[in-house]
Amino acid sequence: MSEFGPTVKAFLHQLILAIFVVIWLIPIYAMVINGLKSEFDVTSTPVFIPPLHPSLTAFAAVWSQLDVPLLNSVIVVIPVSLVATFIGAMAAYYFYLLSVSKRRSLNFMSNTIFSLIALATFMPYQAVIIPLTRIEANWGLLNTYGGAIFAFILFYIPTAALLMSMFMAVLPRDIIDAARIDGSGDLRTFFRIVVPLTIPGIISTLIFNVIEMWNNFFIPLVLFNVAKQTLIPVAVESFTGGYGTLYNESFAAAFLASIIPLLIFIFLGRYFIRGLVTLGTGGKGAV
Amino acid sequence: MVVTVKLSKVTKTFKKGKRNVEVLRGVDLVVERGACMGVLGPSGTGKTTLMRIIAGLEVPSSGEVYFDDKLVSTSNRIIVPPENRNIGMVFQSWALYPNMKAYDNIAFAVKNKGEETRKKIEEIAELLDILHVLDRYPRELSGGQQQRVALARALAKDPSILVLDEPFSNLDARIRDSARALVKKVQKEFGVTALVVSHDPADIFSVADVAGVLLDGNFAQVGSPLELYDSPVSASVARLVGEINELDGVVEGGKLRVLRGVVERRDCQDGNVKVGIRPEDLRVSETEVQGMISLGKVRVKVSSYTGSSFRLVVSPLEEEKVELYVNSDRPMPINSEAVLLAKPEKIKVFKNN
């Protein structure tokens, strides 16, 4: 076997990376070019061949259907992700404090509540959607913003708490002890030290929550679904009919629906990566 | 307000799996107002636990902790939480807040943030020679600077007591001595009660007025550092405080027999004993020396240079297995023979156990 020179090695690395990037870009590419095709072209030309006469007709057609759901999604998902991440981070810090406490009762409490939260995260929300629907119907929240927000908050705070706990676990205990000794209360320590040190984790959790909620189809389908008053995944799905599918409009709708998560990921993605790196390296990325 | 710290019969038990581990066993301790107490001990003897109990970060299993006459901790209960104890603490890791500049690290501990505080922080920074790095983040500072920022943070709030946990162990050997001198200086200047915990006797000797040796969860000996060094109560204390040669000896009718030497020792009971002699109390020579007694002929095995003096490893001619460290002002040829001399008053006798 021959030894590869450093240049060849670097080239191979780049090549493999390029291949993966292309594989990942194929669906987005297909989504865009097929959205630009006419209804006839989309069924008569191969899916990876760009249109001869690109037109925005499909985008224009779906926009009138998607504008309200898109706005609804922004109204519901962005604030709820922020609130869920924030409360989740606070909860995670509380668990951190309990877990480093030497009191056995507190330790037991921490383990119990934490297990409950983990259970809440791993439980499929489909399993509790019927009681939830009844509760919302009783409270008059069904098909309202409040109802969707309530359901998302319910399901995504535990997720955020669980994710943030992993980032909190790498906080050096000496630093928290030092803050206590310096006379800082829990709230001040949280805002002045814990939040700045776990920013990559907080942003990662935020992005995760935004994308999960944005793509959540089932909750709005059941709880927030009256004509155009729904969220974007349900609205996109409506282009796939039981009697036939308008492929070009489906592609265009899918593209419009993914713009916001894509933009968020592009702008905050490096924090997301840094957050993941933090988890792997014992906290170096947090500084 | 600087306080006197008093511990009374403090115990601490940890659960390790199914086993109970007793880390501290009835520790009594008084650190007088303005004094600097050193706690010396090998790892795992409860030094850090003791310090964390004083800071209020750990609850004693039984016993009481007083700041002056005020009870701050008692059995399984913290009465005054750490945030209200007004403690200045320097952690082994320094525990600087990585997201704050040096100035904000120091100011974090201070309640009011007025112009007066700024002046005070700058004064302390000037004293500790970190004035020019106050606007840098901890990661941009050298180890010594980080340690001084941590010290400044502990001092800036006028602490009732200053607690230092292995404050020099993360520093380069080169700057350790100046750091020790600085700590001593500011401790006296501020007149603050201080507790220094370390496994390195050099830290204790250079900083502490009083020192205690913590062994197996209790103080084996408390006294001035010199007392610990010259009159240790046991071989373990002697070993911990400094390097020492340990030999077997016999006392008979007020005479101690060790190697080929005989020393008058009226204060010892007859029987087998352990004998300790520090390397600086031994000398290798061809001739007799006034005031020293001969322990017999020895052969030089190793002769090395330790920076300012020479260090020999020698063995008695008839007992090749016994090796002694001897300080010497000149190197000796390997395998040369000479007489081993000792200062009789410096020979330490311990019970055989």
XYZ file of C-alpha atoms in Angstrom:
640
model
C 0.000 0.000 0.000
C 1.317 3.400 -0.881
C 1.477 6.273 1.580
C -0.654 9.304 0.711
C 1.002 12.704 0.789
C -0.570 15.424 2.916
C -2.007 17.177 -0.146
C -3.695 14.034 -1.377
C -5.030 13.402 2.107
C -6.442 16.916 2.395
C -7.948 16.562 -1.062
C -9.622 13.282 -0.095
C -11.025 14.864 3.076
C -12.469 17.725 1.085
C -13.824 15.353 -1.531
C -15.632 13.216 1.037
C -17.022 16.347 2.676
C -18.161 17.618 -0.717
C -19.909 14.337 -1.472
C -21.844 14.503 1.813
C -22.757 18.144 1.252
C -24.102 17.272 -2.206
C -26.127 14.374 -0.802
C -27.630 16.654 1.820
C -28.326 19.412 -0.684
C -30.183 17.142 -3.150
C -33.598 17.397 -1.439
C -33.348 21.196 -1.158
C -32.276 21.409 -4.787
C -35.178 19.209 -5.867
C -37.560 21.250 -3.759
C -36.505 24.526 -5.362
C -36.304 23.487 -9.025
C -39.548 21.541 -8.953
C -41.283 24.448 -7.275
C -40.207 26.532 -10.265
C -41.725 24.116 -12.804
C -45.193 24.260 -14.291
C -47.796 21.671 -13.383
C -47.139 19.850 -16.694
C -43.343 19.973 -16.476
C -43.223 18.644 -12.939
C -44.865 15.391 -13.936
C -43.265 15.054 -17.371
C -39.584 15.881 -16.649
C -37.151 13.988 -14.416
C -37.048 15.306 -10.870
C -33.383 16.470 -10.922
C -33.531 18.272 -14.260
C -34.107 22.026 -13.890
C -37.069 23.582 -15.746
C -36.528 25.103 -19.196
C -38.879 27.976 -18.397
C -38.777 28.568 -14.659
C -41.804 30.389 -13.299
C -42.908 31.590 -9.891
C -46.540 30.649 -10.557
C -46.524 27.779 -8.063
C -44.912 29.927 -5.374
C -47.448 32.672 -5.971
C -50.290 30.180 -5.863
C -49.253 28.632 -2.560
C -48.335 31.932 -0.926
C -51.971 32.974 -0.702
C -52.635 29.708 1.137
C -49.558 29.790 3.360
C -49.287 33.411 4.468
C -51.576 33.064 7.496
C -50.227 29.669 8.698
C -46.662 30.945 8.257
C -47.403 33.987 10.398
C -49.203 31.762 12.923
C -46.187 29.490 13.153
C -43.921 32.452 13.790
C -46.305 33.839 16.424
C -46.546 30.502 18.234
C -43.156 28.843 17.765
C -40.648 31.643 18.336
C -41.948 32.974 21.681
C -42.749 29.493 22.955
C -39.252 28.222 22.126
C -37.726 31.199 23.923
C -39.896 30.720 26.997
C -39.472 26.922 27.049
C -35.690 27.195 26.684
C -35.464 29.821 29.410
C -37.632 27.902 31.873
C -35.883 24.673 30.914
C -32.495 26.260 31.641
C -33.709 27.470 35.041
C -35.055 24.017 35.834
C -31.800 22.428 34.728
C -29.835 24.772 36.998
C -32.111 23.871 39.889
C -31.430 20.180 39.250
C -27.738 20.908 39.087
C -27.927 22.564 42.515
C -29.882 19.638 43.922
C -27.528 17.091 42.436
C -24.379 18.676 43.938
C -26.097 18.992 47.305
C -24.871 16.502 49.863
C -28.317 16.134 51.455
C -29.705 12.727 50.689
C -33.318 13.930 50.693
C -32.518 16.608 48.103
C -30.603 14.117 46.020
C -33.540 11.751 46.097
C -35.913 14.540 45.139
C -33.631 15.578 42.302
C -33.488 12.037 40.918
C -37.236 11.533 41.175
C -38.252 14.782 39.519
C -35.570 14.371 36.908
C -36.835 10.889 36.035
C -40.342 12.312 35.703
C -39.083 14.974 33.337
C -37.203 12.419 31.271
C -40.375 10.348 31.128
C -42.344 13.388 30.004
C -39.801 13.965 27.251
C -39.776 10.422 25.985
C -43.520 9.887 26.185
C -45.063 10.188 22.709
C -47.380 13.171 22.772
C -49.821 11.268 20.587
C -50.494 9.116 23.653
C -51.909 12.020 25.660
C -53.482 14.030 22.871
C -57.044 12.909 23.679
C -57.035 13.987 27.345
C -55.213 17.137 26.285
C -57.862 17.883 23.662
C -60.586 17.438 26.267
C -58.825 19.738 28.714
C -58.402 22.389 26.024
C -62.014 21.986 24.919
C -63.172 22.474 28.523
C -61.034 25.577 28.942
C -62.134 26.949 25.588
C -58.589 26.823 24.243
C -59.245 24.531 21.299
C -58.324 26.157 17.969
C -56.857 29.242 19.617
C -53.293 30.535 19.785
C -53.467 29.962 23.520
C -54.276 26.298 22.982
C -51.349 25.703 20.628
C -48.999 27.633 22.900
C -50.201 25.722 25.957
C -49.628 22.340 24.271
C -46.167 23.267 22.965
C -45.083 24.684 26.335
C -46.264 21.509 27.990
C -44.261 19.233 25.726
C -41.134 21.275 25.110
C -40.202 22.589 28.579
C -39.209 19.052 29.683
C -37.205 18.629 26.477
C -35.409 21.903 27.115
C -34.773 21.012 30.756
C -33.345 17.660 29.772
C -31.085 19.117 27.086
C -29.927 21.972 29.307
C -29.136 19.523 32.126
C -26.486 18.007 29.905
C -24.911 21.421 29.376
C -25.191 22.300 33.073
C -23.440 19.084 34.083
C -20.132 20.458 32.794
C -20.335 23.683 34.845
C -17.308 23.683 37.169
C -18.606 23.304 40.697
C -15.900 25.546 42.135
C -17.243 28.480 40.165
C -20.751 28.046 41.528
C -19.317 27.631 45.039
C -17.208 30.746 44.540
C -20.313 32.716 43.567
C -22.125 31.540 46.697
C -19.194 32.508 48.864
C -19.129 35.882 47.143
C -22.627 36.405 48.510
C -24.506 35.860 45.281
C -28.023 34.417 45.483
C -29.263 31.692 43.136
C -30.991 34.109 40.757
C -27.966 36.399 40.433
C -25.643 33.441 39.942
C -27.991 32.116 37.271
C -28.110 35.342 35.271
C -24.547 36.549 35.802
C -22.642 33.267 35.586
C -24.708 30.252 34.546
C -26.404 31.848 31.529
C -23.227 33.374 30.056
C -21.321 30.126 30.534
C -24.005 27.979 28.942
C -24.867 30.291 26.017
C -23.857 27.687 23.398
C -26.077 25.186 25.172
C -28.962 27.624 25.430
C -28.741 28.448 21.726
C -28.508 24.769 20.807
C -31.582 24.032 22.894
C -33.377 27.008 21.369
C -32.631 25.869 17.815
C -33.630 22.331 18.637
C -36.914 23.541 20.101
C -37.662 25.886 17.195
C -37.091 23.160 14.616
C -39.005 20.518 16.552
C -41.987 22.808 17.096
C -41.880 24.228 13.596
C -42.067 20.756 12.104
C -44.612 19.429 14.584
C -47.560 18.291 12.549
C -49.696 16.362 14.960
C -50.329 18.940 17.678
C -51.662 21.676 15.352
C -53.544 19.054 13.312
C -55.607 18.154 16.368
C -55.608 21.304 18.472
C -55.319 24.254 16.079
C -56.884 23.551 12.733
C -59.729 25.613 11.343
C -59.343 26.403 7.606
C -56.339 28.778 7.319
C -56.065 29.188 11.102
C -53.458 26.501 11.547
C -49.689 26.088 11.628
C -47.408 25.635 8.640
C -46.915 21.811 8.604
C -50.658 21.229 8.453
C -51.036 23.859 5.731
C -48.261 22.270 3.646
C -49.847 18.877 4.006
C -53.111 20.229 2.579
C -51.495 20.390 -0.877
C -51.369 16.624 -0.921
C -54.968 15.676 -1.658
C -56.652 12.300 -1.538
C -57.516 12.538 -5.237
C -54.274 13.857 -6.622
C -51.207 15.868 -5.702
C -50.101 19.161 -7.209
C -46.408 18.352 -7.109
C -45.061 21.736 -8.138
C -47.191 23.488 -5.520
C -46.257 20.904 -2.881
C -42.565 21.544 -3.550
C -43.059 25.291 -3.455
C -45.014 25.059 -0.191
C -42.382 22.818 1.369
C -39.681 25.304 0.393
C -41.534 28.283 1.858
C -42.173 26.310 5.051
C -38.495 25.470 5.512
C -37.133 28.979 4.979
C -37.389 30.104 8.589
C -35.777 27.052 10.234
C -33.103 27.181 7.522
C -32.364 30.837 8.203
C -32.216 30.246 11.942
C -29.860 27.368 11.443
C -27.648 29.301 9.061
C -27.324 32.259 11.444
C -27.112 30.365 14.733
C -25.756 27.068 13.464
C -22.207 27.661 14.616
C -23.507 28.025 18.197
C -25.383 24.785 17.715
C -22.191 23.041 16.669
C -20.257 24.697 19.481
C -22.904 23.470 21.895
C -22.552 19.922 20.666
C -18.780 20.218 20.920
C -19.141 21.441 24.515
C -20.998 18.282 25.397
C -18.200 16.200 23.971
C -15.204 17.967 25.478
C -16.126 18.619 29.061
C -16.998 22.267 28.888
C -14.111 23.847 27.047
C -16.416 25.293 24.427
C -18.454 27.087 27.053
C -15.734 29.542 27.928
C -15.166 42.406 60.911
C -12.349 39.919 61.304
C -13.344 36.949 63.449
C -11.889 34.170 65.560
C -12.878 30.812 64.107
C -13.606 27.988 66.496
C -14.429 24.376 65.706
C -15.615 22.093 68.445
C -15.680 18.300 68.037
C -16.504 18.498 64.344
C -17.055 15.187 62.615
C -17.972 14.482 59.036
C -19.139 11.180 57.669
C -19.739 10.489 53.991
C -21.653 7.606 52.594
C -19.654 5.751 49.993
C -21.923 3.081 48.583
C -23.010 1.057 51.617
C -19.950 2.085 53.642
C -19.696 5.058 55.983
C -16.417 6.910 55.618
C -15.431 9.089 58.558
C -13.444 11.951 57.091
C -13.178 14.126 60.190
C -13.184 12.653 63.696
C -13.928 15.214 66.366
C -11.722 18.071 65.197
C -11.126 20.892 67.699
C -9.541 24.003 66.298
C -9.179 27.674 67.139
C -7.847 30.198 64.650
C -7.301 33.437 66.551
C -8.366 36.789 65.105
C -5.736 37.970 62.652
C -3.700 34.777 62.829
C -2.740 32.646 59.885
C -3.269 28.965 60.450
C -1.811 26.336 58.159
C -3.328 22.918 57.791
C -0.964 20.307 56.475
C -1.885 16.794 55.530
C -1.646 14.183 52.815
C -4.523 13.928 50.362
C -7.632 12.241 51.637
C -7.254 13.289 55.262
C -10.130 15.725 55.200
C -8.281 19.021 54.660
C -10.637 20.186 51.972
C -13.664 18.931 53.888
C -12.548 20.881 56.950
C -12.198 24.004 54.861
C -15.566 23.547 53.164
C -17.222 23.083 56.564
C -15.723 26.377 57.737
C -16.921 28.041 54.528
C -20.397 26.587 54.993
C -20.298 24.630 51.748
C -20.459 21.386 53.681
C -22.566 20.423 56.705
C -20.797 18.867 59.723
C -22.207 15.492 60.781
C -21.782 16.599 64.381
C -19.995 19.310 66.328
C -20.141 23.096 66.116
C -18.474 25.883 64.179
C -18.310 29.389 65.671
C -17.286 32.704 64.156
C -16.428 34.650 67.344
C -19.314 33.654 69.619
C -21.767 33.169 66.822
C -22.764 29.600 66.013
C -22.618 29.250 62.208
C -22.900 25.463 61.758
C -24.022 22.665 63.996
C -24.844 18.958 63.664
C -26.363 18.434 60.217
C -27.417 22.058 60.008
C -26.017 25.210 58.504
C -27.159 28.178 60.531
C -25.403 30.927 58.592
C -25.249 30.036 54.869
C -21.973 30.618 53.004
C -23.294 33.716 51.237
C -23.740 35.419 54.642
C -20.474 34.323 56.215
C -18.379 36.963 54.454
C -15.597 34.568 53.588
C -12.819 35.281 51.153
C -11.842 32.077 49.489
C -9.111 31.213 47.025
C -9.858 27.893 45.384
C -7.234 25.460 44.198
C -8.568 25.977 40.667
C -8.950 29.730 41.455
C -12.518 29.459 40.155
C -12.476 32.811 38.382
C -15.654 33.590 36.455
C -14.525 32.985 32.865
C -17.164 35.307 31.385
C -16.049 38.349 33.370
C -12.989 40.534 33.114
C -10.580 40.545 36.043
C -12.089 43.770 37.403
C -15.631 42.370 37.319
C -14.439 39.161 38.911
C -13.128 41.168 41.845
C -16.138 43.501 41.949
C -18.608 40.601 41.837
C -18.011 39.934 45.527
C -18.456 43.561 46.591
C -21.950 44.709 47.482
C -21.917 48.437 46.682
C -20.474 49.406 43.328
C -19.677 53.081 43.932
C -16.593 55.114 43.169
C -15.183 54.101 46.551
C -15.261 50.444 45.585
C -13.472 51.177 42.329
C -10.733 52.982 44.221
C -10.428 50.151 46.683
C -10.228 47.472 43.998
C -7.558 49.480 42.223
C -5.585 49.802 45.454
C -5.681 46.058 46.029
C -4.818 45.428 42.394
C -1.858 47.765 42.699
C -0.656 45.918 45.798
C -0.950 42.600 43.982
C 0.549 43.982 40.767
C -2.471 43.218 38.569
C -3.599 46.799 37.919
C -2.583 46.565 34.266
C -4.565 43.384 33.607
C -7.892 44.383 35.190
C -9.568 44.700 31.790
C -8.546 41.233 30.643
C -10.462 37.990 30.796
C -9.103 35.204 33.028
C -8.128 33.130 29.981
C -5.819 35.966 28.890
C -3.918 35.912 32.198
C -0.924 33.867 33.294
C -1.307 31.379 36.139
C 0.293 33.751 38.627
C -1.935 36.638 37.554
C -5.041 34.463 37.818
C -4.049 33.495 41.322
C -3.572 37.121 42.281
C -6.951 38.054 40.794
C -8.487 35.275 42.884
C -6.692 36.652 45.932
C -7.860 40.186 45.137
C -11.436 38.925 44.788
C -11.172 37.281 48.201
C -9.739 40.431 49.809
C -11.894 43.087 48.157
C -14.945 42.369 50.264
C -13.144 42.800 53.617
C -13.604 39.176 54.564
C -14.098 37.964 58.132
C -11.775 35.118 57.284
C -9.596 34.277 54.323
C -9.553 30.628 53.281
C -6.916 29.396 50.844
C -7.169 25.892 49.416
C -3.824 24.698 48.024
C -3.324 28.205 46.653
C 0.140 27.591 45.226
C -0.097 24.094 43.813
C -1.105 25.289 40.346
C 1.768 27.763 40.063
C 5.166 27.296 38.455
C 7.846 26.480 41.001
C 9.650 29.634 39.848
C 6.963 32.070 41.013
C 5.674 30.028 43.938
C 8.004 31.663 46.466
C 7.097 35.209 45.509
C 3.406 34.231 45.602
C 3.844 32.858 49.110
C 5.594 36.000 50.269
C 2.809 38.100 48.744
C 0.066 36.119 50.489
C 1.882 36.496 53.802
C 2.296 40.214 53.235
C -1.324 40.954 52.369
C -2.595 38.721 55.163
C -0.636 40.749 57.717
C -1.415 44.053 56.034
C -5.152 43.373 56.041
C -4.976 41.795 59.499
C -7.378 39.128 58.359
C -7.779 35.735 59.984
C -6.550 33.162 57.486
C -6.597 29.449 56.976
C -4.224 27.891 54.456
C -4.686 24.287 53.471
C -1.860 22.486 51.715
C -0.003 19.238 51.318
C 3.274 21.073 50.766
C 5.135 21.966 53.982
C 6.900 24.818 52.166
C 3.531 26.619 51.824
C 2.854 26.328 55.520
C 6.349 27.359 56.616
C 6.313 30.492 54.526
C 2.786 31.648 55.315
C 1.472 30.282 58.613
C 1.969 31.466 62.214
C 0.470 28.270 63.564
C 0.202 24.978 61.787
C -1.660 21.749 62.356
C -0.971 18.369 60.862
C -4.171 16.601 59.900
C -3.816 12.820 59.864
C -6.673 10.343 59.605
C -9.356 12.906 60.287
C -7.862 14.647 63.290
C -4.992 16.924 64.245
C -1.950 14.850 65.158
C -0.062 17.965 66.262
C -0.645 21.704 66.401
C 2.139 24.189 66.951
C 4.428 26.689 65.293
C 5.847 25.412 61.983
C 9.303 25.219 63.567
C 7.960 23.129 66.426
C 6.424 20.701 63.958
C 9.702 20.480 62.122
C 12.019 20.103 65.102
C 9.865 18.211 67.580
C 7.350 16.155 65.667
C 5.243 13.858 67.865
C 5.376 10.923 65.494
C 7.248 9.595 62.521
C 4.238 10.328 60.253
C 4.199 13.985 61.298
C 7.965 14.214 60.852
C 7.704 12.729 57.362
C 4.917 15.091 56.342
C 6.680 18.231 57.533
C 9.960 17.522 55.792
C 12.338 14.929 54.481
C 13.649 12.561 57.137
C 15.769 9.387 57.357
C 14.050 6.689 59.363
C 16.150 4.087 61.193
C 15.662 1.434 63.829
C 17.232 2.011 67.219
C 17.323 0.634 70.760
C 17.187 2.537 74.056
C 18.911 0.929 77.041
C 19.488 2.649 80.350
C 19.152 6.161 78.958
C 21.358 5.473 75.950
C 20.085 5.371 72.371
C 21.930 3.018 70.037
C 21.490 3.749 66.329
C 23.696 2.271 63.613
C 27.203 2.393 65.170
C 26.498 5.431 67.298
C 25.432 5.876 70.896
C 23.589 8.995 72.118
C 22.511 9.984 75.614
C 18.703 10.032 75.773
C 17.396 10.272 79.326
C 13.822 11.049 78.245
C 13.164 7.710 76.545
C 11.886 4.406 77.879
C 13.908 1.262 77.247
C 13.041 -0.797 74.170
C 13.038 -0.718 70.385
C 12.346 2.695 68.862
C 12.144 4.477 65.508
C 14.833 7.076 64.982
C 14.427 10.043 62.644
C 17.285 12.221 61.407
C 16.806 15.010 58.858
C 19.353 15.134 56.003
C 20.669 18.529 57.114
C 21.452 17.134 60.564
C 23.821 14.558 59.075
C 27.256 15.073 57.651
C 29.781 12.855 55.915
C 33.387 13.524 56.840
C 36.806 11.900 57.099
C 37.465 13.410 60.477
C 35.658 14.017 63.762
C 33.652 17.239 64.038
C 33.054 19.169 67.252
C 29.501 18.680 68.581
C 28.650 15.788 66.285
C 28.678 12.101 67.036
C 29.767 9.338 64.731
C 27.265 6.805 63.473
C 29.933 4.601 61.877
C 31.566 4.271 58.480
C 29.484 4.569 55.344
C 29.937 4.109 51.622
C 28.713 6.792 49.191
C 26.256 5.358 46.684
C 24.934 8.427 44.916
C 26.201 11.978 44.835
C 23.963 14.561 43.175
C 23.583 18.317 42.915
C 20.262 19.777 44.079
C 20.574 23.385 43.090
C 22.390 24.952 46.008
C 23.892 22.001 47.812
C 24.914 18.433 47.182
C 22.835 15.460 48.115
C 24.431 12.122 48.966
C 22.887 8.712 49.391
C 25.055 6.633 51.730
C 24.884 3.158 53.274
C 26.599 1.809 56.381
C 29.424 -0.572 55.353
C 27.889 -3.519 57.166
C 24.288 -2.804 56.184
C 24.089 -2.205 52.428
C 20.285 -2.215 52.435
C 19.946 0.831 54.683
C 20.131 4.077 52.702
C 20.378 7.553 54.167
C 20.070 10.961 52.557
C 22.730 13.389 53.617
C 23.157 17.062 52.699
C 26.711 17.971 51.841
C 28.544 21.142 50.852
C 30.717 19.273 48.368
C 30.347 16.273 46.072
C 31.874 12.920 47.051
C 33.277 10.220 44.771
C 31.005 7.196 44.403
C 32.054 4.189 46.514
C 34.326 6.317 48.675
C 34.182 5.593 52.375
C 33.728 8.151 55.151
C 32.366 8.610 58.642
C 28.701 9.523 59.080
C 28.206 12.219 61.704
C 24.988 13.462 63.293
C 23.946 16.368 65.512
C 22.921 14.461 68.647
C 20.350 17.032 69.826
C 18.563 16.849 66.470
C 18.057 13.086 66.527
C 14.340 12.367 66.942
C 13.102 9.298 68.742
C 9.615 7.929 68.117
C 7.725 5.053 69.624
C 7.925 1.900 67.596
C 4.521 0.938 66.262
